[in-house]
mmCIF file of C-alpha atoms in Angstrom:
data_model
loop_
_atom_site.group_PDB
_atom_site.id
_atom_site.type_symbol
_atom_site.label_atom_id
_atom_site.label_comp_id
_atom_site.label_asym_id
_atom_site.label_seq_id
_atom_site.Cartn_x
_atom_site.Cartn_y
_atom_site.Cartn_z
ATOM 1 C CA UNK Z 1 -10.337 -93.897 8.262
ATOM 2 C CA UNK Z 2 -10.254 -90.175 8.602
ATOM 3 C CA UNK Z 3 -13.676 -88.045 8.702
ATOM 4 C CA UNK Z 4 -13.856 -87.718 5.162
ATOM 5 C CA UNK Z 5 -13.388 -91.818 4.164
ATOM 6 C CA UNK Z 6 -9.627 -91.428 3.211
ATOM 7 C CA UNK Z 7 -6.704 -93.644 4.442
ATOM 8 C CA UNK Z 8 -4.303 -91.625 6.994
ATOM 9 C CA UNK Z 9 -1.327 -92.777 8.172
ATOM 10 C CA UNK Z 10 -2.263 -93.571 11.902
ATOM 11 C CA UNK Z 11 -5.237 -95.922 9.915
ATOM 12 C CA UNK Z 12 -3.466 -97.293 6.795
ATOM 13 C CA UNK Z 13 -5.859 -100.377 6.179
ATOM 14 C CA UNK Z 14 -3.379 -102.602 4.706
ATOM 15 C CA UNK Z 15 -1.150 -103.352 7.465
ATOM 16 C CA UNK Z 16 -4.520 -104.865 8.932
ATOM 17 C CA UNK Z 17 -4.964 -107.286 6.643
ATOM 18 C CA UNK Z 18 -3.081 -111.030 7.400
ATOM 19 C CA UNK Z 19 -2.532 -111.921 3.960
ATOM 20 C CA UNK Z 20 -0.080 -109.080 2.802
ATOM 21 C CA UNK Z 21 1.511 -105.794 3.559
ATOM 22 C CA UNK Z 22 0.952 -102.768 1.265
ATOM 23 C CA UNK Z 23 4.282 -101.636 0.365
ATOM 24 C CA UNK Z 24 3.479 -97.781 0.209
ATOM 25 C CA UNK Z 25 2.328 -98.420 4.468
ATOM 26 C CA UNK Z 26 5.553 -100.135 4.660
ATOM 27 C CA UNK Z 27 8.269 -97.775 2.952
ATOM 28 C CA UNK Z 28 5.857 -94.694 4.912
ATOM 29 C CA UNK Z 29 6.216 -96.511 8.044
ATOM 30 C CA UNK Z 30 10.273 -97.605 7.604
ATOM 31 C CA UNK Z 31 11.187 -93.873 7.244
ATOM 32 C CA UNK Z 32 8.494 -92.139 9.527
ATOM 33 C CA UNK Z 33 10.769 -91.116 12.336
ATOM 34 C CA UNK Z 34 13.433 -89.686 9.945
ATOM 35 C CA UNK Z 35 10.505 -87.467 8.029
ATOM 36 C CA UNK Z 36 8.832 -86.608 11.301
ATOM 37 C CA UNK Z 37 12.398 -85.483 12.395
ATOM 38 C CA UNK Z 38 12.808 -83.310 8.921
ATOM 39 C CA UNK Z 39 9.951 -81.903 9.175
ATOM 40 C CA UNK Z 40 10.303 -80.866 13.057
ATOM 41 C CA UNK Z 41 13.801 -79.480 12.667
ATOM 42 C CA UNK Z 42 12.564 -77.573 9.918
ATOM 43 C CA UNK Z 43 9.654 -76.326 11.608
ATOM 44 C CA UNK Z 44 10.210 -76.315 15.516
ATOM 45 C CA UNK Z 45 6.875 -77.644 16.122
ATOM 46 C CA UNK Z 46 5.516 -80.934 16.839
ATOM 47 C CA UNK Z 47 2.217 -80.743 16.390
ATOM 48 C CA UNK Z 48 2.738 -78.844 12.891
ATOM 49 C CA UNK Z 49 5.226 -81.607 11.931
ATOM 50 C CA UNK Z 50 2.448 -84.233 12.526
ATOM 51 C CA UNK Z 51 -0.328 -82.403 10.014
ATOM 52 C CA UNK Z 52 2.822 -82.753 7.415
ATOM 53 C CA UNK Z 53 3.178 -86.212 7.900
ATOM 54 C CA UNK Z 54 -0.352 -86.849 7.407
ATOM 55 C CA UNK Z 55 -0.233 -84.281 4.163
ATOM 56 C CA UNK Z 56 2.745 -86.375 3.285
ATOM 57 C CA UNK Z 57 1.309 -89.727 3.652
ATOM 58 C CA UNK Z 58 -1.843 -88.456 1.574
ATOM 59 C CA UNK Z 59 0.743 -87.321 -1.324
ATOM 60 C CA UNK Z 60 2.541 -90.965 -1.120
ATOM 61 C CA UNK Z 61 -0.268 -93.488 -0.952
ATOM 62 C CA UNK Z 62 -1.678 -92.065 -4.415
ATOM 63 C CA UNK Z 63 1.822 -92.323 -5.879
ATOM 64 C CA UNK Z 64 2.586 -95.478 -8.310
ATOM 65 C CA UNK Z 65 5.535 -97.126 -6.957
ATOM 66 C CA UNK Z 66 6.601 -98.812 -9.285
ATOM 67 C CA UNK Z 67 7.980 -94.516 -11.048
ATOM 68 C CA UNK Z 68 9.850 -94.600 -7.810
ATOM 69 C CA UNK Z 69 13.295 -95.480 -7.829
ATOM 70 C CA UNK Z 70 14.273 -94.602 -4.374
ATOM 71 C CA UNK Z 71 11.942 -94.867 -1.971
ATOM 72 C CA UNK Z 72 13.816 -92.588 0.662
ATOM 73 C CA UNK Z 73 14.686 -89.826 -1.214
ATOM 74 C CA UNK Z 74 11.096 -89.389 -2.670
ATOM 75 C CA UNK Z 75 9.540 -89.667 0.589
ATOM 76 C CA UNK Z 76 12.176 -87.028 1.924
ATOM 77 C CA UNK Z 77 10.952 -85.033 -1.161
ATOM 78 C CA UNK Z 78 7.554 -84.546 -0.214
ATOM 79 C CA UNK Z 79 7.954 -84.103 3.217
ATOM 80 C CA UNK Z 80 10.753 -80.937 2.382
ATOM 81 C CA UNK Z 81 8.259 -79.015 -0.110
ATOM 82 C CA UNK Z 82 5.152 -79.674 2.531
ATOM 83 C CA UNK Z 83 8.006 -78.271 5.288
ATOM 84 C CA UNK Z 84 8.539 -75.485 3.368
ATOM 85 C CA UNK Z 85 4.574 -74.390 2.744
ATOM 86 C CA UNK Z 86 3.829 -74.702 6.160
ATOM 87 C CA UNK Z 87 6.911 -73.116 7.298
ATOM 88 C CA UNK Z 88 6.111 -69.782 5.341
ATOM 89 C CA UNK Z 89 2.624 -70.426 6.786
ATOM 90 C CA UNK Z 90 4.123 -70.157 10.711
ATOM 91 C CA UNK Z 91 6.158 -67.321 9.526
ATOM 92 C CA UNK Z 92 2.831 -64.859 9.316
ATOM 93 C CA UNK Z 93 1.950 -66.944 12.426
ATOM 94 C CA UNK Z 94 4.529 -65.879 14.586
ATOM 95 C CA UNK Z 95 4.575 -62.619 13.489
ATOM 96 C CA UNK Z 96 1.504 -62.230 15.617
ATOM 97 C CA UNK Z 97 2.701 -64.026 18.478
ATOM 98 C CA UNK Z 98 2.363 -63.190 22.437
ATOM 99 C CA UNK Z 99 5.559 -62.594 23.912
ATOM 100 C CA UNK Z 100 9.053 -64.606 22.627
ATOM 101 C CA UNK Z 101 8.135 -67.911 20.365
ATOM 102 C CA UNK Z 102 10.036 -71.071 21.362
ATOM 103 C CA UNK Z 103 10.289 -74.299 19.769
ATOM 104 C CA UNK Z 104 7.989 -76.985 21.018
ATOM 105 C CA UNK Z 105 9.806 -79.043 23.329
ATOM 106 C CA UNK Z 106 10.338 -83.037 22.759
ATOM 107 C CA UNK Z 107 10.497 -85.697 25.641
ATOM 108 C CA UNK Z 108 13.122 -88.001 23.872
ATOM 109 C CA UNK Z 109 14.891 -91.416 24.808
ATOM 110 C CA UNK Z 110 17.786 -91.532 26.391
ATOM 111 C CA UNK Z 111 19.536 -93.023 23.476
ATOM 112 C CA UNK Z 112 18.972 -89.493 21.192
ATOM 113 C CA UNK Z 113 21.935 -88.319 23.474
ATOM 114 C CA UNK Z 114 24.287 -90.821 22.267
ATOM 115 C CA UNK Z 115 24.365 -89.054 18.470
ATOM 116 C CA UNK Z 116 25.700 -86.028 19.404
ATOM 117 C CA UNK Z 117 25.271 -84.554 15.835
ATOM 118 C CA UNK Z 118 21.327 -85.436 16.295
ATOM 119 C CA UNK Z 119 20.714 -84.481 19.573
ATOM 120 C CA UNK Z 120 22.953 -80.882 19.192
ATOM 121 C CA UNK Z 121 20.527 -80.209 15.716
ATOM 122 C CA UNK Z 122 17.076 -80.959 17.777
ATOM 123 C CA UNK Z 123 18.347 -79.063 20.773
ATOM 124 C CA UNK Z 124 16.222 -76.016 21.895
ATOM 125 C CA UNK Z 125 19.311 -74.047 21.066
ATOM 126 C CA UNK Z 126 19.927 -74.963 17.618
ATOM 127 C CA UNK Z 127 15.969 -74.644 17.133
ATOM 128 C CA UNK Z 128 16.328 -70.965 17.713
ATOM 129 C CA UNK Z 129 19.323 -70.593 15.546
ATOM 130 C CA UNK Z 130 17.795 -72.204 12.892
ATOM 131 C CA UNK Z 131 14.461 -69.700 13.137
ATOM 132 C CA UNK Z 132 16.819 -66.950 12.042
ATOM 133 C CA UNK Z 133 16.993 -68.764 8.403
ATOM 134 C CA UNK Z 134 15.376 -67.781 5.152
ATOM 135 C CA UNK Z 135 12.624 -71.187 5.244
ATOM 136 C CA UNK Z 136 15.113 -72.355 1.964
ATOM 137 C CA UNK Z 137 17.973 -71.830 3.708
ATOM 138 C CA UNK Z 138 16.409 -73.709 6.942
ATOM 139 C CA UNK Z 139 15.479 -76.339 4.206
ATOM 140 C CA UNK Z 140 18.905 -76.796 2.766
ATOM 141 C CA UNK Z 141 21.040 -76.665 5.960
ATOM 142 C CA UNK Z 142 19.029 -79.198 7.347
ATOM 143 C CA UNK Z 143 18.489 -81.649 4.414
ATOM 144 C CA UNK Z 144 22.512 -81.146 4.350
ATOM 145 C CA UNK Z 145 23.956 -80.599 7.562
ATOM 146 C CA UNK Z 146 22.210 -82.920 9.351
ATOM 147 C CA UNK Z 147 20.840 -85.785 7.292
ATOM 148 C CA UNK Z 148 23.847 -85.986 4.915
ATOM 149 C CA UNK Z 149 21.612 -85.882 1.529
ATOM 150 C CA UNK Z 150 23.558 -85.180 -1.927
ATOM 151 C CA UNK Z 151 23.257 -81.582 -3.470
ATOM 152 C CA UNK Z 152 20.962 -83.440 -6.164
ATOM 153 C CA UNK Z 153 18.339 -85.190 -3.585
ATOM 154 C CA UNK Z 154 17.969 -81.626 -1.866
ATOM 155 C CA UNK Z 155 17.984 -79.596 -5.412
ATOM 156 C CA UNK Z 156 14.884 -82.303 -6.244
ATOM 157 C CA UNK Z 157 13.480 -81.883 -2.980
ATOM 158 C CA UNK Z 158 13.174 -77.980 -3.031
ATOM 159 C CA UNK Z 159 13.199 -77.227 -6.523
ATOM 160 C CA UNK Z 160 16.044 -75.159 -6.804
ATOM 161 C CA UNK Z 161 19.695 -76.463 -9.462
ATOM 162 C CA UNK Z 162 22.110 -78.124 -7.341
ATOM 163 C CA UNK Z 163 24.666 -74.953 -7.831
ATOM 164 C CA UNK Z 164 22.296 -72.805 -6.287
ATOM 165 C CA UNK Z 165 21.450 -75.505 -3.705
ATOM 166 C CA UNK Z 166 25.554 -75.501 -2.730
ATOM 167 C CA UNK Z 167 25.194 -71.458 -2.573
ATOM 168 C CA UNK Z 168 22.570 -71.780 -0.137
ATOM 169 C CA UNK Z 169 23.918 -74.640 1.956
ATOM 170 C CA UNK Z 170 27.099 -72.539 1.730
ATOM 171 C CA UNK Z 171 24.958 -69.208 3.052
ATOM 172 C CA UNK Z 172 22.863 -71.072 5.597
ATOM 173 C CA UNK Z 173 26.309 -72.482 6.954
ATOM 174 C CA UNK Z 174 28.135 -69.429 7.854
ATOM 175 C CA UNK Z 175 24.960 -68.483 9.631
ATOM 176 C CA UNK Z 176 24.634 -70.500 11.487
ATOM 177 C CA UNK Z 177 28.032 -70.967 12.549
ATOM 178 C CA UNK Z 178 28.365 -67.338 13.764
ATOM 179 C CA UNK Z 179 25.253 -67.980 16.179
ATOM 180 C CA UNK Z 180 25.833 -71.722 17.225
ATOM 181 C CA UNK Z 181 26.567 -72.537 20.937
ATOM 182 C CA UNK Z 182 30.568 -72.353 20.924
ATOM 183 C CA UNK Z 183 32.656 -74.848 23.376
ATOM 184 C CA UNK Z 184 29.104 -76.768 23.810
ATOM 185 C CA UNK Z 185 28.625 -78.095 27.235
ATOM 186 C CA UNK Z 186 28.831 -81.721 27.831
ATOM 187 C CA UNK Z 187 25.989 -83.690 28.969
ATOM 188 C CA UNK Z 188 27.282 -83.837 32.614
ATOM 189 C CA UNK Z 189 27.383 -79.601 32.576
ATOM 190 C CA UNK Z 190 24.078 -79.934 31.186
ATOM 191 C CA UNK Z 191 22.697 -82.163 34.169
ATOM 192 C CA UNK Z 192 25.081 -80.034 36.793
ATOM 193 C CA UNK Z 193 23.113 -76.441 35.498
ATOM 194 C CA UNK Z 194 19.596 -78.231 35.060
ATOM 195 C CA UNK Z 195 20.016 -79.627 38.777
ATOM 196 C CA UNK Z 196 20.854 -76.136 39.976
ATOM 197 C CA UNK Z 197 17.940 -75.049 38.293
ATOM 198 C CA UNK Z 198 16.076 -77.461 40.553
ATOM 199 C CA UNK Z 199 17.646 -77.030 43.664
ATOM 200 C CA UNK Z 200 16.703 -73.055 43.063
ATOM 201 C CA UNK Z 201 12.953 -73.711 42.266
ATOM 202 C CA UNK Z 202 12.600 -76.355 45.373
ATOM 203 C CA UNK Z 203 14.323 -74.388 47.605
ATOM 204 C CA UNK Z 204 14.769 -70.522 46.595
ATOM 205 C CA UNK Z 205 18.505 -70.873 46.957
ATOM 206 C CA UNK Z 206 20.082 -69.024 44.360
ATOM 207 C CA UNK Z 207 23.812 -69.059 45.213
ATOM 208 C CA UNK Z 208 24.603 -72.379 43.291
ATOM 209 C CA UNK Z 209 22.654 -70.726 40.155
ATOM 210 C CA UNK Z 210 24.379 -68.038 40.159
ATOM 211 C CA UNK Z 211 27.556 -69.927 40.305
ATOM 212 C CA UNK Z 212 26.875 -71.446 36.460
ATOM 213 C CA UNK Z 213 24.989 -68.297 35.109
ATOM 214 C CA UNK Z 214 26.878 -66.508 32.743
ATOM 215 C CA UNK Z 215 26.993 -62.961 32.657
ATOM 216 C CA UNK Z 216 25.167 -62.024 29.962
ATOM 217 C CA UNK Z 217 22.521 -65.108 30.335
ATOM 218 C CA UNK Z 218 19.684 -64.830 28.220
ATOM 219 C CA UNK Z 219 16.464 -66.389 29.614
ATOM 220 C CA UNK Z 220 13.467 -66.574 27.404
ATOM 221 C CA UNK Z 221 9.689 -67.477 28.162
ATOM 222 C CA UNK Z 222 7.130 -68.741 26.216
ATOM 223 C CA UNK Z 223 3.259 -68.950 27.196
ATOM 224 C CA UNK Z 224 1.678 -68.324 23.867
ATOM 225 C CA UNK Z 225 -0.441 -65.657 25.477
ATOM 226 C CA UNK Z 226 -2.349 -68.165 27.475
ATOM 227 C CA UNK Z 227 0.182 -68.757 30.500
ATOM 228 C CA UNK Z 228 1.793 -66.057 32.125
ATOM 229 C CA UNK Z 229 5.058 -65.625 30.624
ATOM 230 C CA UNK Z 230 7.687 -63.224 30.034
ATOM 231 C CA UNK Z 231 7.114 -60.663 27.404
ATOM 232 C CA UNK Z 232 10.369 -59.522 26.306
ATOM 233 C CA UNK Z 233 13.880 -61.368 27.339
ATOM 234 C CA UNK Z 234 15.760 -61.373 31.071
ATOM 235 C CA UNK Z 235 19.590 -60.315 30.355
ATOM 236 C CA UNK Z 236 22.345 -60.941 33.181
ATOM 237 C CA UNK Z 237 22.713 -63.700 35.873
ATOM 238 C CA UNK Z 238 21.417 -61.207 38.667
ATOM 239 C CA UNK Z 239 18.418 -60.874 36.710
ATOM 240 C CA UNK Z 240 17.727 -64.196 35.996
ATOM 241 C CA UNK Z 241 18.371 -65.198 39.619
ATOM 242 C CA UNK Z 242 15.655 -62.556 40.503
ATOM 243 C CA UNK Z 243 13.558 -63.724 38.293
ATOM 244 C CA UNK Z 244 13.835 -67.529 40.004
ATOM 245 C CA UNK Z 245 13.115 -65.603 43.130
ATOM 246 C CA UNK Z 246 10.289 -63.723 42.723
ATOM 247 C CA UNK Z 247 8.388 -66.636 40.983
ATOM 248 C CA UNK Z 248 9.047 -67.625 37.501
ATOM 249 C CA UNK Z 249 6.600 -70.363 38.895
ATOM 250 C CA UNK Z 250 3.764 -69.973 41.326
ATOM 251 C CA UNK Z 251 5.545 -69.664 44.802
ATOM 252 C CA UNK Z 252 2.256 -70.428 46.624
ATOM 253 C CA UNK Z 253 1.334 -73.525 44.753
ATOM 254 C CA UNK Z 254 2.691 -77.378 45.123
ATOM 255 C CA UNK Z 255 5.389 -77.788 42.787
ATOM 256 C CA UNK Z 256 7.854 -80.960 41.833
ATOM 257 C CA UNK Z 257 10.502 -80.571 39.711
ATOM 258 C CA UNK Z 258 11.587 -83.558 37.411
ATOM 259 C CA UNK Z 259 15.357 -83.996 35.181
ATOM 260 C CA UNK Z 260 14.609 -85.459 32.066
ATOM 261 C CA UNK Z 261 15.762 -85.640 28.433
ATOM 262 C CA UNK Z 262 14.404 -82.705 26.443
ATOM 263 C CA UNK Z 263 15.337 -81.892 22.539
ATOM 264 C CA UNK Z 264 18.333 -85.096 23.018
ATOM 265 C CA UNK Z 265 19.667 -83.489 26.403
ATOM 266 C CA UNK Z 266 18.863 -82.863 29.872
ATOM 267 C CA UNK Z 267 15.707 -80.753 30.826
ATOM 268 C CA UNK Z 268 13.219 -80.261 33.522
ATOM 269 C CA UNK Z 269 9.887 -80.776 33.424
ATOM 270 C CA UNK Z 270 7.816 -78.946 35.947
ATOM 271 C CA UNK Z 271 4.546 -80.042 37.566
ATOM 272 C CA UNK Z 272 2.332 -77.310 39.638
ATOM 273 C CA UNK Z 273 -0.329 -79.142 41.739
ATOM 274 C CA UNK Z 274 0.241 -82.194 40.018
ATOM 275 C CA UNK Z 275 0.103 -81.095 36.580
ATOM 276 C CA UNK Z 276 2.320 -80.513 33.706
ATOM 277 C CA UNK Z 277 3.410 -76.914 34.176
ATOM 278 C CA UNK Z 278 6.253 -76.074 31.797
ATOM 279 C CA UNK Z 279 9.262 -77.420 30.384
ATOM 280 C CA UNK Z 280 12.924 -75.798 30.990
ATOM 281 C CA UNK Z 281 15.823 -76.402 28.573
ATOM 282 C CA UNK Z 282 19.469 -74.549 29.119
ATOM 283 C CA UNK Z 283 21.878 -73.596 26.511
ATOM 284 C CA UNK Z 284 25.418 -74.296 27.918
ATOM 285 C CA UNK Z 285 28.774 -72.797 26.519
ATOM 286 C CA UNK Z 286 32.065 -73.374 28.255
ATOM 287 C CA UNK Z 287 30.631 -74.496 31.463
ATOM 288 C CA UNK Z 288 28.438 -71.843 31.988
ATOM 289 C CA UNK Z 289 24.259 -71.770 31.419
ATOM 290 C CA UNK Z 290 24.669 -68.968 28.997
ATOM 291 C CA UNK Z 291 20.194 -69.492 27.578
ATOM 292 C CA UNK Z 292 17.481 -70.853 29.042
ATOM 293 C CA UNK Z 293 14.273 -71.644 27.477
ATOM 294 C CA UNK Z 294 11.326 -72.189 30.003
ATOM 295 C CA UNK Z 295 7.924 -73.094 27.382
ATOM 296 C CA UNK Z 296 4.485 -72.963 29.965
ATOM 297 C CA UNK Z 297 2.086 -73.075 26.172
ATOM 298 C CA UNK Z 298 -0.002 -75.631 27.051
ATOM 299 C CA UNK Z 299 -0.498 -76.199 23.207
ATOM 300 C CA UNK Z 300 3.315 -77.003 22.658
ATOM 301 C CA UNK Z 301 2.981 -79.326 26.198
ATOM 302 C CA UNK Z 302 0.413 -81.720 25.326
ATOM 303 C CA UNK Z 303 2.728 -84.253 23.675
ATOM 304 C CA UNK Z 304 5.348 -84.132 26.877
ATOM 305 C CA UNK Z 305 4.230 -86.942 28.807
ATOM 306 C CA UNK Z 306 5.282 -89.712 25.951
ATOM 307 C CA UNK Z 307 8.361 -89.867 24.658
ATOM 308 C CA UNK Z 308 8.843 -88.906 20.937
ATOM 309 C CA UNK Z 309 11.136 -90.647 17.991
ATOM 310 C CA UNK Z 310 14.139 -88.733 16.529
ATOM 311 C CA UNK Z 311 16.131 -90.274 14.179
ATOM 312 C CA UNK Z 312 18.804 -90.045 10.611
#
């Protein structure tokens, strides 16, 4: 029970009891992943995702079941519009934020990998591309794009006619396309930059990062204002090198250095002195690390010791 007496979805009360299941816990709990991925795609953040769940699950158990016909789309439904108020929300958020924003980063299975449609939509880099959306247009391409839903499900579940719903899908499409990762690494490019990565934070040498950088690398920093970070973007492999060298992590502390999956695809997850220090994620075109995204926000780290669900 939450402070206030009502049911939440991490206590739903039914599913306790041995002689039956309550079928609004057990259509909220059969879809959970795929909402908590909807609602994280659309918003980039983890924690936020959660508090729409729980506003979700609030919104369904006080529903009558028995007006629902599909049980999926509905759910979908009210997960979209409570996306879509809290994304506007982050929007004035962000506006306000220290140095670049990055998404919060997920430690996923192994298996997220495997559907390379998922994994390249929850990847750091798509995240980013996707913040340059209208919050409709975020809504659409990903109710669309990525979860295969009908024009009418996503003109239901954002309250728009389904011919406007195909002009936006159409819009947010085109956008994205011009800004998407082209000639996407592989995941073995992905491990081959991440472990240069490594071998340049263990060891200082730089030669075998600079050997994947692109030219015109971008590498972006986030530490909420709470971490030292960088305040503005690094441009250039020379730069980024440099900025390995000089200590993009503390130089005089105990680090380790770990390759794991991040967003569906390889990452590293850095520990300073034993503790979670930051999370790196790469953005890999045509062999060559051409973004990398290095979070240190403790706030978007406290989830990145347990794995987290993704699903369609």
């Amino acid at each position: 029970m939450s402070e206030r007496g009502e049911r939440t979805m991490d206590t739903p009360g039914p599913l306790d009891r041995a002689d039956r299941v309550d079928p609004a816990t057990e259509a909220f709990v059969a879809h959970r992943n795929l909402l908590f991925t909807v609602a994280y795609e659309m918003l980039g953040s983890a924690a936020d995702a959660e508090d729409v769940l729980q506003e979700t699950w609030l919104r369904w158990a006080g529903i009558d079941l028995d007006s629902v016909r599909e049980k999926r789309a509905y759910l979908v439904r009210i997960v979209t519009r409570q996306a879509l108020d809290r994304l506007r929300t982050l929007g004035r958020r962000k506006e306000s934020y220290v140095g670049p924003w990055l998404p919060e980063p997920l430690l996923t299975a192994p298996d997220v990998a495997e559907d390379v449609e998922l994994a390249d939509s929850v990847s750091m880099a798509m995240l980013l591309v996707l913040e340059t959306l209208q919050p409709i247009e975020r809504a659409v391409f990903v109710l669309r794009e990525v979860f295969d839903l009908d024009y009418d499900e996503i003109a239901e579940a954002v309250d728009k006619s389904p011919a406007a719903v195909r002009q936006l899908a159409y819009r947010a499409r085109a956008h994205v396309a011009a800004r998407r990762p082209r000639g996407t690494g592989s995941p073995a490019e992905h491990r081959a930059a991440l472990q240069a990565f490594q071998r340049a934070v263990e060891t200082g040498e730089l030669q075998g990062l600079l050997d994947i950088l692109a030219p015109d690398v971008v590498a972006l920093s986030d530490g909420g204002g709470v971490k030292h970070a960088l305040l503005r973007p690094i441009v250039g492999a020379a730069n980024v090198a440099r900025l390995l060298a000089i200590g993009w992590w503390k130089r005089d502390a105990e680090r380790s250095v770990e390759l794991v999956q991040i967003n569906g695809g390889p990452g590293l997850l850095v520990r300073v002195n034993g503790e979670i220090d930051g999370v790196v994620a790469v953005r890999v075109e045509n062999g060559y690390v051409t973004g990398a995204y290095h979070v240190r926000n403790p706030e978007k780290l406290s989830r990145i010791d347990q794995q987290t669900a993704v699903s369609r």
